[in-house]
């Protein structure tokens, strides 16, 4: 238990503290008796379906802490929805909110003299932010996930054959297909009504579920906590699996305090390797590269983008989840959740089994009773290691080259390029909106490489996701024939031939700034290169003449202005 002799709350019957407590509705004598002050850090908002159940969960946690004689104190943080910001002028606030949330949680925890912390995550960036204050403060603690959206179904093709596995990705791609005349209004309306029957994060292996997977696989969330549905439908209470996770998490927290196990005892280097291995085997989002590097930095664990690359080279893709596969996250939950994937990886020698987790037991102990995918009743959600969906190294790769001297990420989602490389003609844009407009007017054709630049962490600022552009490419049937390269990011929903996170970014004088319409660009996953097909002399001459464009107009004192001044490149996780 925490040492109460040094606790702020141990003097709570006296003077000003008693006044403050009474005014806030607490009984000072009870506060003195309490054996732990637990920060319930949560990003609640009623603005969107990803985090609108968080308040209910946070209240449940407060009650559960109180029932053990402790005191749960709510600390809030902004929960930015990617669905609400992508493609808009406010898209930069998404990545920026990751660090802002972590700061809010750290501030509330220390200012309220917390001994421990339970973080309720949710939409994409909240998942990354959840682990950052735990690693930073090293307060006893763990993460609870509010859950992902239940998938829907319709009775017309090509979606009927997906059964009960439709997600937001299906609606977005159908919406783009409608624009291209490939889907009727009635079908689109039906999809709009049916893809998401209730609350929860985007329902497959997109960024929110990638980060919940990371939290579970790194050992900071109870087993099977990364995949539960948020509710039964929009009118229901939170799902029973969420309630059970929340209540079990409070018990686990007290066990961790008794054992003296803190986040940095769990988030060690081997645990980071486990997290990346698991997320990669499940086809996680490119955003994991940014977030894992940021969390490792908070935990004081040396971990680089090349470490992630080395892991990806040995890990096959075994979870059959969208966007690369067919199933929704809830389907994984039904066959046993992330532990089934981890069991397969552990048996194959791809995980470190001796790391501690928030159960108070090692990873291997947690997985002892979990079945291998091949021993489950007939299912094709998780494939055996010996028969993977894709061989190692075919999901996301770190490339370098004349267009990315520092690094960039190629996302192929388990697919391979027909000729071993993609060679195409550049069509250059300075915004996602301009690229989408060109796509709509038919200026982008098969064989093109769409270049979107000056949308990096400094340039945008905030490195927005090019999801609407990738959705348009897929919806128009160009996903395999047009590549996209950018110094911005991608959503976990995005798939195709995609190169993002190009570093240095255009706004920092990166060579993406010298690409011209009609240039030939070569993407080669085998050599791990991204190159502009011009001579070194021509490249040097263009770089010498390069003038970086004026930065977009952002107030110096604004959150975006501060971010622009402080942020590092995507190569280092966009840390501040
Ligand atoms: Fe929240 Fe996708 S918009 S998880």
PDB file of N, CA, C and O and ligand atoms in Angstrom, residues 48-50 81-83 123-124 201-202 208, ligand 1:
ATOM      1  N   UNK A  48     -18.751  12.280 -29.297  1.00  0.00           N
ATOM      2  CA  UNK A  48     -18.611  11.208 -30.292  1.00  0.00           C
ATOM      3  C   UNK A  48     -18.713   9.834 -29.657  1.00  0.00           C
ATOM      4  O   UNK A  48     -18.527   9.659 -28.455  1.00  0.00           O
ATOM      5  N   UNK A  49     -18.984   8.866 -30.525  1.00  0.00           N
ATOM      6  CA  UNK A  49     -19.299   7.498 -30.088  1.00  0.00           C
ATOM      7  C   UNK A  49     -18.086   6.755 -29.539  1.00  0.00           C
ATOM      8  O   UNK A  49     -18.224   5.712 -28.935  1.00  0.00           O
ATOM      9  N   UNK A  50     -16.879   7.243 -29.797  1.00  0.00           N
ATOM     10  CA  UNK A  50     -15.698   6.509 -29.313  1.00  0.00           C
ATOM     11  C   UNK A  50     -15.533   6.664 -27.802  1.00  0.00           C
ATOM     12  O   UNK A  50     -15.116   5.729 -27.124  1.00  0.00           O
ATOM     13  N   UNK A  81     -11.763  13.150 -31.660  1.00  0.00           N
ATOM     14  CA  UNK A  81     -12.171  12.063 -32.556  1.00  0.00           C
ATOM     15  C   UNK A  81     -11.544  12.267 -33.920  1.00  0.00           C
ATOM     16  O   UNK A  81     -11.674  13.333 -34.526  1.00  0.00           O
ATOM     17  N   UNK A  82     -10.905  11.230 -34.409  1.00  0.00           N
ATOM     18  CA  UNK A  82     -10.343  11.324 -35.757  1.00  0.00           C
ATOM     19  C   UNK A  82     -11.447  11.429 -36.795  1.00  0.00           C
ATOM     20  O   UNK A  82     -11.313  12.161 -37.780  1.00  0.00           O
ATOM     21  N   UNK A  83     -12.547  10.709 -36.573  1.00  0.00           N
ATOM     22  CA  UNK A  83     -13.634  10.759 -37.554  1.00  0.00           C
ATOM     23  C   UNK A  83     -14.195  12.173 -37.685  1.00  0.00           C
ATOM     24  O   UNK A  83     -14.670  12.559 -38.746  1.00  0.00           O
ATOM     25  N   UNK A 123     -10.861   6.580 -28.265  1.00  0.00           N
ATOM     26  CA  UNK A 123     -10.496   6.906 -29.646  1.00  0.00           C
ATOM     27  C   UNK A 123      -8.969   6.953 -29.818  1.00  0.00           C
ATOM     28  O   UNK A 123      -8.233   7.116 -28.846  1.00  0.00           O
ATOM     29  N   UNK A 124      -8.527   6.860 -31.051  1.00  0.00           N
ATOM     30  CA  UNK A 124      -7.116   6.614 -31.391  1.00  0.00           C
ATOM     31  C   UNK A 124      -6.076   7.192 -30.441  1.00  0.00           C
ATOM     32  O   UNK A 124      -5.300   6.484 -29.816  1.00  0.00           O
ATOM     33  N   UNK A 201     -15.192   2.464 -30.569  1.00  0.00           N
ATOM     34  CA  UNK A 201     -14.182   2.942 -31.511  1.00  0.00           C
ATOM     35  C   UNK A 201     -14.362   2.242 -32.854  1.00  0.00           C
ATOM     36  O   UNK A 201     -15.061   1.230 -32.952  1.00  0.00           O
ATOM     37  N   UNK A 202     -13.705   2.766 -33.886  1.00  0.00           N
ATOM     38  CA  UNK A 202     -13.774   2.167 -35.224  1.00  0.00           C
ATOM     39  C   UNK A 202     -13.423   0.682 -35.103  1.00  0.00           C
ATOM     40  O   UNK A 202     -12.402   0.312 -34.522  1.00  0.00           O
ATOM     41  N   UNK A 208      -7.370   2.830 -33.028  1.00  0.00           N
ATOM     42  CA  UNK A 208      -7.808   2.663 -31.637  1.00  0.00           C
ATOM     43  C   UNK A 208      -7.583   1.232 -31.167  1.00  0.00           C
ATOM     44  O   UNK A 208      -7.054   0.995 -30.070  1.00  0.00           O
TER      45      UNK A 208
HETATM   46 FE1  LIG B   1     -12.572   7.162 -32.857  1.00  0.00          FE
HETATM   47 FE2  LIG B   1     -11.989   5.901 -35.203  1.00  0.00          FE
HETATM   48  S1  LIG B   1     -12.890   7.868 -34.905  1.00  0.00           S
HETATM   49  S2  LIG B   1     -11.610   5.269 -33.162  1.00  0.00           S
END
